Short mmCIF file of C-alpha atoms in Angstrom, two decimals:
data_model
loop_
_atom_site.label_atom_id
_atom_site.label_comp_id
_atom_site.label_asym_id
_atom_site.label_seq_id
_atom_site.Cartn_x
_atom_site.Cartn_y
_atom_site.Cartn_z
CA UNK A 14 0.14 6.55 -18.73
CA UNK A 15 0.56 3.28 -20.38
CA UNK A 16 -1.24 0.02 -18.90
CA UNK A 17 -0.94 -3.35 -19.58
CA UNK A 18 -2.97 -6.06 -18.42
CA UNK A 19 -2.01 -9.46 -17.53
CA UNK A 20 0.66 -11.72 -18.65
CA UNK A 21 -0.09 -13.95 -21.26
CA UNK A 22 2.15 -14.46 -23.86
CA UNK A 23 -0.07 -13.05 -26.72
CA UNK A 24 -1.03 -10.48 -24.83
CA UNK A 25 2.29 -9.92 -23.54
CA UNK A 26 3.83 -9.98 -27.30
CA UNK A 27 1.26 -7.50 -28.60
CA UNK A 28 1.56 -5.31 -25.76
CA UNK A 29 5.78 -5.63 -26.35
CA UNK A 30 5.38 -5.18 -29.87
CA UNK A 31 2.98 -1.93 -29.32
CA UNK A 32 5.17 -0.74 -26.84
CA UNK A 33 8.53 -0.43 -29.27
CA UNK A 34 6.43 1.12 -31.70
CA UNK A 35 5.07 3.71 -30.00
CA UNK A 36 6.06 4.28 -26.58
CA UNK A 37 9.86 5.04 -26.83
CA UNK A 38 11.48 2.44 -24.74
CA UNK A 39 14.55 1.67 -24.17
CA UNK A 40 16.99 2.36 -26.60
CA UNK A 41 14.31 4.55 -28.94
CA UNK A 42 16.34 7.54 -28.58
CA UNK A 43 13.68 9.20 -26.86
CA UNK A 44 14.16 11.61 -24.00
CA UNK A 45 12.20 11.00 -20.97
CA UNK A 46 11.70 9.31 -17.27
CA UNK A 47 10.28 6.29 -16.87
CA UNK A 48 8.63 4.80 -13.47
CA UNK A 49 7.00 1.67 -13.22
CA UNK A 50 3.69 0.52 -11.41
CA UNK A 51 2.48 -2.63 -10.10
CA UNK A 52 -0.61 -3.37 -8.53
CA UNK A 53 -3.84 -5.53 -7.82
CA UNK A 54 -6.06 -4.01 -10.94
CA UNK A 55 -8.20 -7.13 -10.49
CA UNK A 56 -8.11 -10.30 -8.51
CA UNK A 57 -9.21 -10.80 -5.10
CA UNK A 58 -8.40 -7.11 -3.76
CA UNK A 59 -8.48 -4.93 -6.93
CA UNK A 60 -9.40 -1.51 -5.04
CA UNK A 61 -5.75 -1.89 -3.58
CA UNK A 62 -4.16 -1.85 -7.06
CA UNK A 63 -6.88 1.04 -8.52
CA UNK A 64 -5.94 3.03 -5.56
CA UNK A 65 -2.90 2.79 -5.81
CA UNK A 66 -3.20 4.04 -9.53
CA UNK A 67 -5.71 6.67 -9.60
CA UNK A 68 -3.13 8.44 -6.20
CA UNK A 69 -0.35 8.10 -8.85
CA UNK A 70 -2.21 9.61 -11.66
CA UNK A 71 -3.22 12.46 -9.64
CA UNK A 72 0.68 12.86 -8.30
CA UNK A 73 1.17 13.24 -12.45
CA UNK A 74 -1.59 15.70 -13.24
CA UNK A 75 -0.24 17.88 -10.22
CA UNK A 76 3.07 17.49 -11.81
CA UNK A 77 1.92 18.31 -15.29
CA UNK A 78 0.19 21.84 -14.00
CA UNK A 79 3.12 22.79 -11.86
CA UNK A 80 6.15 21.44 -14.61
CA UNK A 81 4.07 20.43 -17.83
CA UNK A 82 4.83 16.76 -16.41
CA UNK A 83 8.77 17.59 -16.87
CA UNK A 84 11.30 17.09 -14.06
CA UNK A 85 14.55 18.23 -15.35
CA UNK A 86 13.25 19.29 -18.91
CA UNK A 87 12.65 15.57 -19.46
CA UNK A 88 8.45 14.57 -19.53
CA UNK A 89 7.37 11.73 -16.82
CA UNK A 90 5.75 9.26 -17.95
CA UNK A 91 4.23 5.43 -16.01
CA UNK A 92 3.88 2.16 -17.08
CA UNK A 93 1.33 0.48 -14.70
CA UNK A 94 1.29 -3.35 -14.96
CA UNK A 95 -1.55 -5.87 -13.01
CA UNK A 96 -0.06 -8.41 -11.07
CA UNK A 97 -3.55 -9.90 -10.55
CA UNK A 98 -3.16 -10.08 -6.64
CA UNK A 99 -1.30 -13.08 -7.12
CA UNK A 100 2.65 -12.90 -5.98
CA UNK A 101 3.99 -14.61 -8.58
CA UNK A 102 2.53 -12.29 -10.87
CA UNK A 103 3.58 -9.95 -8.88
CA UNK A 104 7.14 -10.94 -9.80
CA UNK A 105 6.54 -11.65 -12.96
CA UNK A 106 5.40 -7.89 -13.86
CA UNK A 107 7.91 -6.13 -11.63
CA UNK A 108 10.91 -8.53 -13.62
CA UNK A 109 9.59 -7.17 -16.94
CA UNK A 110 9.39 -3.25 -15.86
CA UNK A 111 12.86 -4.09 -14.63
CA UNK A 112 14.22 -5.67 -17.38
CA UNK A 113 12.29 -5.32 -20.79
CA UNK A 114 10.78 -1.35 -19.48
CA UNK A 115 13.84 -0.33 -17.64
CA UNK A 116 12.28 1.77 -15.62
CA UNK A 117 14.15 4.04 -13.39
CA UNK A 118 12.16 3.19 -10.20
CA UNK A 119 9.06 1.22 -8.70
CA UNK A 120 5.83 2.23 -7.05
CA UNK A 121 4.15 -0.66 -5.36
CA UNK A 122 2.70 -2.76 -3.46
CA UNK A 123 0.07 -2.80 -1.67
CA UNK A 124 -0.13 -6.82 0.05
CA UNK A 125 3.24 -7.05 2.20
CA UNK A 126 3.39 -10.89 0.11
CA UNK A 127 3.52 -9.35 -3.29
CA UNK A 128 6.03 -6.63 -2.14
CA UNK A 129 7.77 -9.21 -0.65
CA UNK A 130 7.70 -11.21 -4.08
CA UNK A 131 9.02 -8.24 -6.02
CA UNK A 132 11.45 -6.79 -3.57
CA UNK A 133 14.76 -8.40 -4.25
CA UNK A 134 14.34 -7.98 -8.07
CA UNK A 135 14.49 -4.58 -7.76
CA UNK A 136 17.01 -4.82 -5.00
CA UNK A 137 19.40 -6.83 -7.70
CA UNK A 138 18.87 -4.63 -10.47
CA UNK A 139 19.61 -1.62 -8.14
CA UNK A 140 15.95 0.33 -8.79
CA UNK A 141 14.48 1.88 -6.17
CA UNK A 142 11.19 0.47 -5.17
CA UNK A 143 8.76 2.60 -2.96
CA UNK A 144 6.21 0.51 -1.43
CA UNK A 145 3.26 3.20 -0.39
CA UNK A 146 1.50 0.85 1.88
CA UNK A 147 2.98 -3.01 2.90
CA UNK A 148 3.57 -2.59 6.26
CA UNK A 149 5.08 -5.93 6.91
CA UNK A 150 8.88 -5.47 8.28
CA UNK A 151 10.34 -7.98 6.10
CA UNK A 152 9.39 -5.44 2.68
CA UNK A 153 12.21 -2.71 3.58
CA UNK A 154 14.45 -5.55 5.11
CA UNK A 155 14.42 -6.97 1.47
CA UNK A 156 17.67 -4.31 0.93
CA UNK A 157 18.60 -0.44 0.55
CA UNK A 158 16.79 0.06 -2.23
CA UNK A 159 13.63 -0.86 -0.78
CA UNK A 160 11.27 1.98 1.13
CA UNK A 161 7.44 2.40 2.05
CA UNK A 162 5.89 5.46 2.97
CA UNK A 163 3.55 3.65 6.04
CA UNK A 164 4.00 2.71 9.48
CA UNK A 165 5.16 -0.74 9.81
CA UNK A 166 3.05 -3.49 12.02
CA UNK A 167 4.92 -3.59 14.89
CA UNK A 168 3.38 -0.22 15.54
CA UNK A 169 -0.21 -0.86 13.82
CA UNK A 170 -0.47 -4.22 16.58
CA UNK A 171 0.51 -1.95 19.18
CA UNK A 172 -1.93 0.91 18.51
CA UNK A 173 -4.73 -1.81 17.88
CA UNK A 174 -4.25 -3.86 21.14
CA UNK A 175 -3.83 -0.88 23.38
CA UNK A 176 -7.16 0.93 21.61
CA UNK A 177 -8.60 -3.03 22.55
CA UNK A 178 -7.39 -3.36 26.33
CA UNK A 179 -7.19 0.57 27.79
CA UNK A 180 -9.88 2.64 25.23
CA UNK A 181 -12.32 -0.47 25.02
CA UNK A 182 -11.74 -1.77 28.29
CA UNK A 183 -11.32 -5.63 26.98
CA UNK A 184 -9.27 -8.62 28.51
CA UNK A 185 -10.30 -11.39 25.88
CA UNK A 186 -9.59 -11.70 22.44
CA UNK A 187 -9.92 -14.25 19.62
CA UNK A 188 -7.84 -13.84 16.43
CA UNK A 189 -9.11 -14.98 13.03
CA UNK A 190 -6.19 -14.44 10.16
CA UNK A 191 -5.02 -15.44 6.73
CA UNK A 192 -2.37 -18.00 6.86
CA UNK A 193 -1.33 -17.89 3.42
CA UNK A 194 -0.82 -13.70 3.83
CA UNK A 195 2.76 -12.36 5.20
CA UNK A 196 0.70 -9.40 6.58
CA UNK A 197 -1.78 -11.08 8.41
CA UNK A 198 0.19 -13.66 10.16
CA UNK A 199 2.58 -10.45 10.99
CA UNK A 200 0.43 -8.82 12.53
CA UNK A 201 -1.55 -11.55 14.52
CA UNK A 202 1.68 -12.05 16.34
CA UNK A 203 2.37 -7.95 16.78
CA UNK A 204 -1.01 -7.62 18.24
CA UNK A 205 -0.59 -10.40 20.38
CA UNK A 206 2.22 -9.50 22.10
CA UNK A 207 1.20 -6.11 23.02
CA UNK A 208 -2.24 -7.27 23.99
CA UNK A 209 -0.80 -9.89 26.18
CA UNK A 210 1.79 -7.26 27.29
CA UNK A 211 -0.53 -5.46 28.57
CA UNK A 212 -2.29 -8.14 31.18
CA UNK A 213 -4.92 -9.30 27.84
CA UNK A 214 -5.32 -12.91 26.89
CA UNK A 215 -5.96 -14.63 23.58
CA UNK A 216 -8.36 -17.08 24.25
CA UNK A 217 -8.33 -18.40 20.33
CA UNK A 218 -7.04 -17.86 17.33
CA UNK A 219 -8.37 -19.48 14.07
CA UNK A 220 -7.26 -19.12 10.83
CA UNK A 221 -8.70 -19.48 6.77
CA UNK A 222 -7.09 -18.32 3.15
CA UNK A 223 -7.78 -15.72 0.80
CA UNK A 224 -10.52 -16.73 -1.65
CA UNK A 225 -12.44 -18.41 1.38
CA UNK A 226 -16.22 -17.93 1.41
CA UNK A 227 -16.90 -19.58 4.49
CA UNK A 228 -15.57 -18.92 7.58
CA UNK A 229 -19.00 -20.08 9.81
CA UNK A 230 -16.33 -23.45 10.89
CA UNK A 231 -13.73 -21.25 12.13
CA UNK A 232 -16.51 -18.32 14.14
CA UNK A 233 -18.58 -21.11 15.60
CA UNK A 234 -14.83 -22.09 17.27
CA UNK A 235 -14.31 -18.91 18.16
CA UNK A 236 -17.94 -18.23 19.52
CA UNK A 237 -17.26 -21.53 21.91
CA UNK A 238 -14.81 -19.33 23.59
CA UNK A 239 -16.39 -16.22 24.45
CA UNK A 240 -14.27 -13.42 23.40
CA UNK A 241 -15.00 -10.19 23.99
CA UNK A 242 -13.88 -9.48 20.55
CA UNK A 243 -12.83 -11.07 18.05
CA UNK A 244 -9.06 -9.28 15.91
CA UNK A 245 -9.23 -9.99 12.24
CA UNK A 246 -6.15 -9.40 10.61
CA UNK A 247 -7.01 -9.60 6.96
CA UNK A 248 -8.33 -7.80 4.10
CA UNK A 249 -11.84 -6.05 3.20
CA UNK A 250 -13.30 -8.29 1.32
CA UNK A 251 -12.94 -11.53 3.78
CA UNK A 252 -13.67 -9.63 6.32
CA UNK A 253 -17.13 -8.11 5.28
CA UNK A 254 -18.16 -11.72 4.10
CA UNK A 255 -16.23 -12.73 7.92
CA UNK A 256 -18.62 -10.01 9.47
CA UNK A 257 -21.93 -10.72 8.21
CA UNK A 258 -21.56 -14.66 8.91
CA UNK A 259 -20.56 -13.44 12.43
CA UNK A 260 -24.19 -11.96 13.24
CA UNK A 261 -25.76 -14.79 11.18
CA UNK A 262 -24.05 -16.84 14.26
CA UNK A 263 -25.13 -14.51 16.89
CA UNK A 264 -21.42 -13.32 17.65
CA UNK A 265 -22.01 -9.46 18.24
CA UNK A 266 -18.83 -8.23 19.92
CA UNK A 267 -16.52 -6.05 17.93
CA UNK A 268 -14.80 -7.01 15.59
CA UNK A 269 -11.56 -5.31 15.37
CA UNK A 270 -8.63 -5.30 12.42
CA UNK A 271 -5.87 -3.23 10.31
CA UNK A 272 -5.44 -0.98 7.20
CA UNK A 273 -6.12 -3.57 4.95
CA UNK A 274 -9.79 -3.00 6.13
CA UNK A 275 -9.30 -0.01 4.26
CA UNK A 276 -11.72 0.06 0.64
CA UNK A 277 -14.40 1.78 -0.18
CA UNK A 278 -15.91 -1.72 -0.92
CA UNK A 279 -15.46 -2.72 2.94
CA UNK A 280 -18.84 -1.37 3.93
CA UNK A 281 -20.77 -2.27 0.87
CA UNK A 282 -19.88 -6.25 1.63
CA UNK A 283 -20.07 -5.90 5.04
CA UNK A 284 -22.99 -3.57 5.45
CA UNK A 285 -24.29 -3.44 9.11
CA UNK A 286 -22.73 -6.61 10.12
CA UNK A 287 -19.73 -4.03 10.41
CA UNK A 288 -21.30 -1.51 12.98
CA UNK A 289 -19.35 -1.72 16.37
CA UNK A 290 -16.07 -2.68 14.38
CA UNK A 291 -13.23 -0.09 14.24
CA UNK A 292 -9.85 -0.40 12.52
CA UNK A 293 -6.13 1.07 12.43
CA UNK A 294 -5.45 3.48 9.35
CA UNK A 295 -3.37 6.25 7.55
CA UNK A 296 -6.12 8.87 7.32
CA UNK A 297 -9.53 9.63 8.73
CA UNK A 298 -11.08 12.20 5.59
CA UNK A 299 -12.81 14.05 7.89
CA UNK A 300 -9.27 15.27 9.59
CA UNK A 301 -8.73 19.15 8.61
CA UNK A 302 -5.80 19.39 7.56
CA UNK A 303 -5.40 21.63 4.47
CA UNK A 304 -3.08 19.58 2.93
CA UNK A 305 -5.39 16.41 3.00
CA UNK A 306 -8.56 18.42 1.72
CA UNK A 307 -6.78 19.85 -0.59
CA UNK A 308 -5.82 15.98 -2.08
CA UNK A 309 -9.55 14.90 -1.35
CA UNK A 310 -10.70 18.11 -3.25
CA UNK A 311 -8.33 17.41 -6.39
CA UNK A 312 -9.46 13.23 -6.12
CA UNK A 313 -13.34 14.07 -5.67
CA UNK A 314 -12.92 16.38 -8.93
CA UNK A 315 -11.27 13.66 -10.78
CA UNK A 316 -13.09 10.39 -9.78
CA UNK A 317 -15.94 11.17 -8.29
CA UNK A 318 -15.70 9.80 -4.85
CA UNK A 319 -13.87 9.77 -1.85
CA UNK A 320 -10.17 8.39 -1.55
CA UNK A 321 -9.35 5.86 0.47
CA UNK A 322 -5.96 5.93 2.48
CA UNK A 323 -4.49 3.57 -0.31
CA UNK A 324 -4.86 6.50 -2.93
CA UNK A 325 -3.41 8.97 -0.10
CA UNK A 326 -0.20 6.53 0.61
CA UNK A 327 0.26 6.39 -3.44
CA UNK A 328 0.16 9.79 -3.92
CA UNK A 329 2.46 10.36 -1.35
CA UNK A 330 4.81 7.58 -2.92
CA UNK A 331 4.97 9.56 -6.16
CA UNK A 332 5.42 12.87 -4.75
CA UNK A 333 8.38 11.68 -2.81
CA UNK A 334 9.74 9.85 -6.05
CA UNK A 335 9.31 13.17 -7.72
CA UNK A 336 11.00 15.74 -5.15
CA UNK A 337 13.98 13.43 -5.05
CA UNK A 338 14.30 13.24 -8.78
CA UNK A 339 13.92 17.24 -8.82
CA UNK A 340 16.55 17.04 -5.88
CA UNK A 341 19.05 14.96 -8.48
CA UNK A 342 18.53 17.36 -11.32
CA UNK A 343 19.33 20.32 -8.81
CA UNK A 344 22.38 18.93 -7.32
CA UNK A 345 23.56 16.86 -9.84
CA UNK A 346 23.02 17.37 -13.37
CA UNK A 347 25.27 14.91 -15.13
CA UNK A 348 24.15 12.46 -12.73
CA UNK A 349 20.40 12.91 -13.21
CA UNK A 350 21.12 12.86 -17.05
CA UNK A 351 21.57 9.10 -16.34
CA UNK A 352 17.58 8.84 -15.60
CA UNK A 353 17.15 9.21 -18.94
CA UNK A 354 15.53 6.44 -21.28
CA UNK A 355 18.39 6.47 -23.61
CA UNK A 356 20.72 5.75 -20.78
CA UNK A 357 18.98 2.53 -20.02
CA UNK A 358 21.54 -0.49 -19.30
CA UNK A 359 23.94 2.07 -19.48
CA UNK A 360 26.81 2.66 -16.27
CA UNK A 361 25.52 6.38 -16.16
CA UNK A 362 21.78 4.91 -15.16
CA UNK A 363 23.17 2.55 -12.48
CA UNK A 364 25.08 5.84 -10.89
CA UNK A 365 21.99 7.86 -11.61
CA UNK A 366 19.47 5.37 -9.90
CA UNK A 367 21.95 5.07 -6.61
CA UNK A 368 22.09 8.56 -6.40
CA UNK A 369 18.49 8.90 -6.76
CA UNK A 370 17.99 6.16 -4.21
CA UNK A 371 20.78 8.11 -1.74
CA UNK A 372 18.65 11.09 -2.58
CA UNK A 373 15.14 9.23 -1.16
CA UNK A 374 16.86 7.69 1.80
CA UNK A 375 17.18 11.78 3.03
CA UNK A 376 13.47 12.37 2.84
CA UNK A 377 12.69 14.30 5.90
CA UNK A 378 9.46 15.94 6.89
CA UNK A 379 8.18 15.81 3.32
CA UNK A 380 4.14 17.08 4.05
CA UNK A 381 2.32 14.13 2.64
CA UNK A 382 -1.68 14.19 2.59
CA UNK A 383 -0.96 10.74 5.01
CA UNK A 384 1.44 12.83 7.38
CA UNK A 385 5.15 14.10 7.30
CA UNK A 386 6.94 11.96 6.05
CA UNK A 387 10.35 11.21 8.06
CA UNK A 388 12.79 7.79 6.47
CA UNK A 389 14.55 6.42 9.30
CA UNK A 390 17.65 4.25 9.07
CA UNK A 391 15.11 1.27 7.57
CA UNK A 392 13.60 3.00 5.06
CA UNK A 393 10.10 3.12 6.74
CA UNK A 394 8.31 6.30 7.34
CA UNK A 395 7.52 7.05 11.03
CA UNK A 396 4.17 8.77 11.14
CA UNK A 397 1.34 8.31 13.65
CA UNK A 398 -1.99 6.00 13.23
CA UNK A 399 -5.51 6.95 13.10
CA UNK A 400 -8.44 4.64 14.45
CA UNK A 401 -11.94 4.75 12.25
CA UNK A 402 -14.40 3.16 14.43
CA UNK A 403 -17.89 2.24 12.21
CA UNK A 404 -21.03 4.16 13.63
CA UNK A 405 -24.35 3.96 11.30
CA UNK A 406 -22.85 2.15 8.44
CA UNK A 407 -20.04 4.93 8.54
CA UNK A 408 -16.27 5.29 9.01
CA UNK A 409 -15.85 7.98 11.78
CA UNK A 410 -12.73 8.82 13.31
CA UNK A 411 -11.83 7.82 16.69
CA UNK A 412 -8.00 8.77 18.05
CA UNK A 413 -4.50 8.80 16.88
CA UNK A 414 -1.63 7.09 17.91
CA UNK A 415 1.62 8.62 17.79
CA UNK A 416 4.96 6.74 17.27
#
């Protein structure tokens, strides 16, 4: 696995340099199949990006014990690039494992805006691009060569304001979301409707940016109103700085929010502040399904900790990838030849990666660790939601939601 860091131009020209020395690229006359990665490494949410990588890696080492890494005879191999949790670097990365990598297809991102940023470059070059967890409907609306292997938020709001109005019993609701994130402001409104669909009432809705560090303006609003809970839209690490200056302003009711809750970090910035809360999510680990211990086995043995359903989306992004590839190389030989690095730029690797993308449009009832895994006409995966609610400074799961 190669990574590269950042993007600045001596960096960048080292890296480059390194790269056509030793890594076979393009044109090397090397035999194997490249996929690209993109993620938050660092930045403002970097357990999304790390997730996202270590689920990948351990998609690879599975490969590498069941096919010495090889699908087709040819070895595997990533190239995992940092977009910072910026978008524009986001773009920036995905144009260069596009373009300078040639990489047969994407897996990434996590934030709905820097999918959204990196979508129609791969969508022009005709890569496919598996997102493992935006769940913003614009991502997959980007073009046919776009998928994600999560529920979309159109579903996630639903789920979240019926678990608010018929399993919590509450009529009142404030919203507090990002207004610079694609995600957030998605899913404000998906909530909203279905909340107010079902007889509940948003009695105020605030909003802040990423990067904020003080949101006591926006809760002492929100406190003037007397929600019965307050539906926070955003990602962990505003929203365990959001919880804690809640109780430091005497708001106690729940606070309730989505699966970008969903870091191991969530709790350790949050700490108790965070007991009452409960979220929407991919996976609760303490579900028994072999398939999932099995993956939480393999990831405890490897990094020491518990996944979070970022990693479990990831590796279930790869694994897909890699059954469709195998699927090429089964049913079409010549064509899957084309994946090949020395066919980059060639006509043979634009036929190869539209096949291959034909080939992951099928998937159907592939057993992820997150669910089976059905594609429907949009490219999204149609699999149900859990709910963690947080008892005693602990995730524990709740219900699921079916489609």
């Amino acid at each position: 696995m190669t990574l590269r860091m950042g993007s600045r131009p001596w960096v960048l020209t080292i890296l480059l340099g390194a790269s056509l020395v030793f890594s076979g690229c393009a044109g090397s006359g090397k035999e194997e199949l490249v996929v690209g990665e993109y993620g938050s490494l660092t930045g403002n949410d970097p357990t999304f990006g790390q997730s996202t990588k270590n689920g990948v890696e351990l998609a690879l080492d599975e490969l590498m014990t069941t096919s010495q890494g090889k699908i087709g005879g040819l070895p595997v191999r990533t190239i995992v690039e940092d977009d910072q949790g910026r978008p524009e670097e986001a773009a920036t990365v995905v144009q260069k494992l596009v373009t300078q990598d040639q990489v047969i297809a994407v897996i990434g991102e996590v934030a709905s805006s820097r999918s959204l940023a990196a979508a129609p470059i791969c969508q022009e070059a005709m890569v496919p691009m598996i997102s493992p967890s935006s769940t913003n409907p614009k991502v997959t609306e980007v073009g046919d060569f776009i998928f994600r292997m999560c529920f979309i938020d159109p579903f996630q709001g639903t789920v979240m304001a019926k678990y608010a109005g018929e399993n919590l019993q509450l009529k009142q609701i404030a919203i507090l979301k990002d207004v610079r994130s694609d995600y957030s402001v998605g899913l404000t409104k998906f909530f909203s409707d279905a909340f107010v669909a079902i007889g509940g009432t948003i009695v105020e809705e605030q909003a802040y940016s990423a990067g904020d560090q003080d949101f006591r303006p926006q809760l002492t609003a929100i406190k003037a109103k007397k929600p019965q809970a307050i539906f926070i839209p955003g990602y962990y690490t505003e929203v365990g700085l959001i919880a804690r200056q809640a109780r430091e302003l005497g708001l106690t009711v729940p606070l309730l929010g989505g699966d970008g809750w969903e870091s191991d970090q969530l709790l350790q910035i949050g700490g108790e502040a965070l007991n009452g809360a409960a979220y929407s999510n991919h996976f609760a680990v303490d579900n028994p399904d072999p398939r999932l211990q099995s993956f939480l086995q393999k990831y405890r043995a490897k990094f020491g900790g518990d996944p979070d359903a970022i990693a479990g989306l990831a590796f279930d992004a790869a694994n897909v990838l890699f059954q469709s590839m195998q699927k090429l190389y089964e049913q079409d030989p010549k064509a899957f030849a084309g994946l090949s690095s020395s066919k980059a730029g060639s006509d043979a690797r634009k036929e190869a990666t539209r096949k291959l993308r034909d080939l992951i449009a099928t998937t159907t009832n592939f057993p992820g660790v997150t669910g089976n895994i059905t594609l429907d006409e949009h490219r999204n995966a149609s699999k149900p939601a859990v709910v963690l609610a947080i008892k005693d400074g602990k995730k524990v799961y709740d219900t699921t939601v079916a489609p």
